[in-house]
Coordinates of C-alpha atoms in Angstrom, one line a residue:
M1342 CA 0.0 0.0 0.0
R1343 CA 1.6 3.2 -1.2
Q1344 CA 0.4 6.6 0.1
I1345 CA 1.5 10.1 -0.5
V1346 CA 0.8 12.7 2.2
L1347 CA 0.8 16.1 0.5
D1348 CA 0.4 19.8 1.1
T1349 CA 0.6 22.9 -1.0
E1350 CA 1.1 26.7 -0.4
T1351 CA -0.6 29.2 -2.7
T1352 CA -0.7 32.9 -3.7
G1353 CA -4.2 33.2 -2.3
I1354 CA -7.2 31.1 -1.3
E1355 CA -9.4 31.5 -4.4
V1356 CA -8.5 29.4 -7.4
E1357 CA -11.3 31.1 -9.3
A1358 CA -9.4 34.3 -9.0
G1359 CA -6.4 32.8 -10.8
H1360 CA -4.3 32.2 -7.7
R1361 CA -1.4 29.7 -8.2
I1362 CA 0.6 27.1 -6.3
I1363 CA 4.0 28.3 -5.0
E1364 CA 5.1 25.2 -3.0
I1365 CA 4.3 21.5 -3.1
G1366 CA 5.5 19.1 -0.5
G1367 CA 4.8 15.4 -0.2
V1368 CA 6.1 12.4 1.8
E1369 CA 5.8 8.7 0.8
L1370 CA 4.4 5.9 3.0
V1371 CA 4.5 2.3 2.0
N1372 CA 2.5 -0.1 4.2
R1373 CA 2.0 2.8 6.7
R1374 CA 5.8 3.3 7.1
L1375 CA 7.6 6.5 6.1
T1376 CA 10.1 5.5 3.4
G1377 CA 12.2 8.7 3.4
K1378 CA 11.2 9.5 -0.2
H1379 CA 9.7 12.9 -0.7
F1380 CA 8.8 15.5 -3.3
H1381 CA 9.4 19.2 -2.6
K1382 CA 9.4 22.1 -5.0
Y1383 CA 9.0 25.9 -4.8
I1384 CA 7.3 27.3 -7.9
N1385 CA 7.3 30.7 -9.5
P1386 CA 3.6 31.6 -9.9
K1387 CA 4.3 34.6 -12.2
R1388 CA 1.8 36.7 -10.2
E1389 CA 1.5 38.6 -7.0
I1390 CA 1.1 36.9 -3.6
D1391 CA -1.8 38.1 -1.4
D1392 CA -0.8 39.8 1.8
G1393 CA -2.9 37.3 3.8
A1394 CA -1.3 34.4 2.1
F1395 CA 2.2 35.7 2.8
E1396 CA 1.3 36.1 6.5
V1397 CA 0.5 32.4 6.6
H1398 CA 3.5 30.9 4.8
G1399 CA 6.1 33.8 4.6
I1400 CA 7.1 32.9 1.0
S1401 CA 7.9 36.1 -1.0
Q1402 CA 7.9 36.9 -4.7
D1403 CA 11.6 37.7 -4.5
F1404 CA 12.3 34.3 -3.1
L1405 CA 10.4 32.6 -5.9
A1406 CA 11.8 34.7 -8.7
D1407 CA 14.4 32.1 -9.7
K1408 CA 12.3 29.1 -9.1
P1409 CA 10.9 26.9 -11.9
E1410 CA 7.4 27.3 -13.2
F1411 CA 4.8 24.6 -12.7
G1412 CA 5.2 23.5 -16.3
E1413 CA 8.8 22.6 -15.6
I1414 CA 8.1 20.3 -12.6
W1415 CA 4.7 18.8 -13.4
Q1416 CA 6.0 15.5 -15.0
E1417 CA 8.1 14.8 -12.0
L1418 CA 5.1 15.4 -9.7
V1419 CA 2.9 13.1 -11.8
E1420 CA 5.5 10.3 -11.6
F1421 CA 5.6 10.7 -7.8
L1422 CA 1.8 10.7 -7.4
H1423 CA 0.8 8.1 -9.9
G1424 CA -0.9 5.0 -8.5
A1425 CA -0.7 6.1 -4.9
E1426 CA -3.4 7.0 -2.4
L1427 CA -3.2 10.7 -1.9
V1428 CA -3.8 12.0 1.7
I1429 CA -4.5 15.7 2.0
H1430 CA -5.9 17.8 4.8
N1431 CA -8.9 19.7 3.3
A1432 CA -8.3 17.9 0.0
P1433 CA -10.8 19.8 -2.2
F1434 CA -8.7 23.0 -1.7
D1435 CA -5.3 21.5 -2.8
V1436 CA -6.8 19.3 -5.5
S1437 CA -8.6 22.3 -7.1
F1438 CA -5.3 24.2 -7.3
L1439 CA -3.4 21.2 -8.7
N1440 CA -6.1 20.6 -11.4
Y1441 CA -6.0 24.4 -12.2
E1442 CA -2.3 24.2 -12.7
F1443 CA -2.7 21.1 -15.0
S1444 CA -5.4 22.9 -17.0
L1445 CA -3.0 25.8 -17.8
L1446 CA -0.5 23.4 -19.5
P1447 CA -0.8 23.2 -23.3
A1448 CA -2.6 20.2 -24.6
N1449 CA -2.8 18.6 -21.2
N1450 CA -5.9 16.8 -19.7
T1451 CA -4.3 15.6 -16.5
K1452 CA -6.4 15.6 -13.4
V1453 CA -5.4 14.5 -9.9
E1454 CA -8.4 12.1 -9.7
D1455 CA -7.0 10.2 -12.7
L1456 CA -3.6 9.7 -11.1
C1457 CA -4.5 8.4 -7.7
A1458 CA -7.2 7.9 -5.1
I1459 CA -7.8 10.8 -2.8
T1460 CA -8.4 10.7 1.0
D1461 CA -9.4 13.9 2.8
S1462 CA -7.8 13.6 6.3
L1463 CA -10.0 16.6 7.4
A1464 CA -13.1 14.6 6.6
V1465 CA -11.6 11.6 8.5
A1466 CA -10.9 13.8 11.5
R1467 CA -14.4 15.3 11.5
H1468 CA -16.0 11.9 11.4
K1469 CA -13.8 10.6 14.2
H1470 CA -14.0 13.8 16.3
P1471 CA -17.4 15.5 15.5
G1472 CA -18.0 19.0 16.9
Q1473 CA -14.3 19.5 17.7
K1474 CA -11.5 21.6 16.1
N1475 CA -9.9 19.4 13.5
N1476 CA -7.3 21.7 11.9
L1477 CA -3.7 20.4 11.9
D1478 CA -2.6 22.3 15.0
A1479 CA -5.6 21.0 17.0
L1480 CA -4.9 17.4 15.8
C1481 CA -1.3 17.7 16.8
R1482 CA -2.4 18.7 20.4
R1483 CA -4.9 15.8 20.4
Y1484 CA -2.4 13.2 19.3
Q1485 CA 0.6 14.7 21.0
V1486 CA 2.5 15.3 17.8
D1487 CA 5.3 17.8 18.1
N1488 CA 4.7 20.7 15.8
S1489 CA 7.0 23.2 17.6
Q1490 CA 8.9 24.0 14.4
R1491 CA 5.7 25.1 12.7
E1492 CA 5.9 28.9 13.2
L1493 CA 4.8 29.4 9.6
H1494 CA 3.1 27.0 7.2
G1495 CA 5.4 25.1 4.9
A1496 CA 4.3 22.4 2.5
L1497 CA 6.9 19.8 3.3
L1498 CA 6.9 20.4 7.0
D1499 CA 3.1 20.3 7.1
A1500 CA 3.1 17.1 5.0
E1501 CA 5.5 15.4 7.5
I1502 CA 3.4 16.5 10.5
L1503 CA 0.2 15.4 8.8
A1504 CA 1.7 12.0 8.1
D1505 CA 2.4 11.5 11.8
V1506 CA -1.1 12.7 12.7
Y1507 CA -2.9 10.6 10.1
L1508 CA -1.0 7.4 11.1
L1509 CA -2.0 7.9 14.7
M1510 CA -5.6 8.9 13.9
T1511 CA -6.2 5.8 11.6
G1512 CA -3.8 3.2 13.1
G1513 CA -4.7 0.2 15.2
Q1514 CA -2.8 -1.4 18.1
T1515 CA -0.3 -4.2 17.8
N1516 CA -0.9 -7.3 19.8
L1517 CA 2.5 -8.2 21.2
F1518 CA 1.6 -11.8 22.2
G1519 CA -0.8 -13.1 19.6
A1520 CA -1.2 -13.4 15.9
T1521 CA -1.1 -10.6 13.4
T1522 CA -3.3 -7.7 14.2
N1523 CA -3.5 -4.1 12.9
A1524 CA -0.3 -2.4 11.8
D1525 CA 1.5 -0.3 14.3
A1526 CA 0.5 3.3 13.7
R1527 CA 3.9 4.8 13.1
T1528 CA 6.1 1.9 11.7
G1529 CA 3.6 -0.4 9.9
V1530 CA 5.4 -3.4 11.4
Q1531 CA 3.0 -6.2 12.3
S1532 CA 3.4 -8.5 15.2
G1533 CA 3.5 -12.2 14.6
G1534 CA 3.3 -14.0 11.3
G1535 CA -0.1 -15.7 11.7
S1536 CA 1.4 -18.9 10.4
G1537 CA 2.2 -20.6 13.8
D1538 CA 6.0 -20.2 13.1
H1539 CA 8.2 -19.0 16.0
T1540 CA 11.7 -17.8 16.1
D1541 CA 14.0 -20.2 18.0
L1542 CA 15.5 -18.1 20.8
S1543 CA 17.1 -21.0 22.7
G1544 CA 20.6 -20.2 23.8
V1545 CA 20.1 -16.5 23.2
E1546 CA 20.8 -14.3 26.2
L1547 CA 18.2 -11.5 26.1
L1548 CA 19.0 -8.1 27.5
I1549 CA 16.4 -6.8 29.9
V1550 CA 16.0 -3.1 29.8
Q1551 CA 13.8 -1.5 32.5
A1552 CA 11.7 1.5 31.6
S1553 CA 12.7 4.8 33.4
D1554 CA 10.2 6.7 35.5
N1555 CA 9.9 9.3 32.7
E1556 CA 9.2 6.6 30.2
L1557 CA 6.5 5.0 32.4
E1558 CA 4.9 8.4 32.8
S1559 CA 4.9 9.0 29.1
H1560 CA 3.5 5.5 28.5
E1561 CA 0.6 6.1 30.9
A1562 CA -0.1 9.5 29.3
F1563 CA -0.4 7.9 25.9
L1564 CA -2.7 5.2 27.3
E1565 CA -4.9 7.9 28.8
L1566 CA -5.0 9.7 25.5
M1567 CA -6.3 6.5 23.8
R1568 CA -9.0 6.1 26.5
E1569 CA -10.1 9.7 25.9
Q1570 CA -10.4 9.0 22.2
G1571 CA -12.7 6.0 23.0
T1572 CA -10.2 3.2 22.5
E1573 CA -9.6 0.7 25.2
P1574 CA -5.8 0.0 25.2
L1575 CA -4.9 -3.7 24.9
W1576 CA -2.3 -3.0 27.7
D1577 CA -5.1 -2.7 30.2
S1578 CA -6.3 -6.3 29.7
L1579 CA -2.7 -7.6 29.6
S1580 CA -1.7 -5.9 32.8
A1581 CA -4.9 -6.6 34.7

């Protein structure tokens, strides 16, 4: 399963007014594990940037003056996205801008929907947490994801943060002592093989590492977060 978590920055919020994309950032997940592969481009929009948009992302026209235009990077973007599931927070916004950029290319009928499936992580969050704030900052607080570097919006940084949030928001727990269960939220590693095979550890001297007080406190805080989100941790039944 290949997923691309993606974000864009733009010259303004209304694609109907001819606003353009100025930054695209995306990170790749395979089987719910970050692979280290990413796509990141700054783009010269050939138009002014709204003051309100600049206050959000801090990207100036002077900075973008020597950057490539969308027509110079679109094929690389298509190759990166093709066949993946695309995860975007408030997907209709970013998809509309990407499709507008494609429409400006000569003799080009590319649409994001034709390249990949699209999942709106904002819609997922609203379904899971109805009536609550579900912007990226609020979700970071809810799932204890560090976004301390996010003083301004940036496409690649926001994509990396969203990947962490999305994995935690949609991931299951791993049963350490049984057969295969849901993938671990962050790594995608699954416990057990489900085949009845076991690794022979006879003669192996195992190192026992005790958790520190701080680690135990962090562990209990995470369990409490899961309880607040309506999930009963497997650990409770194992330690009862």
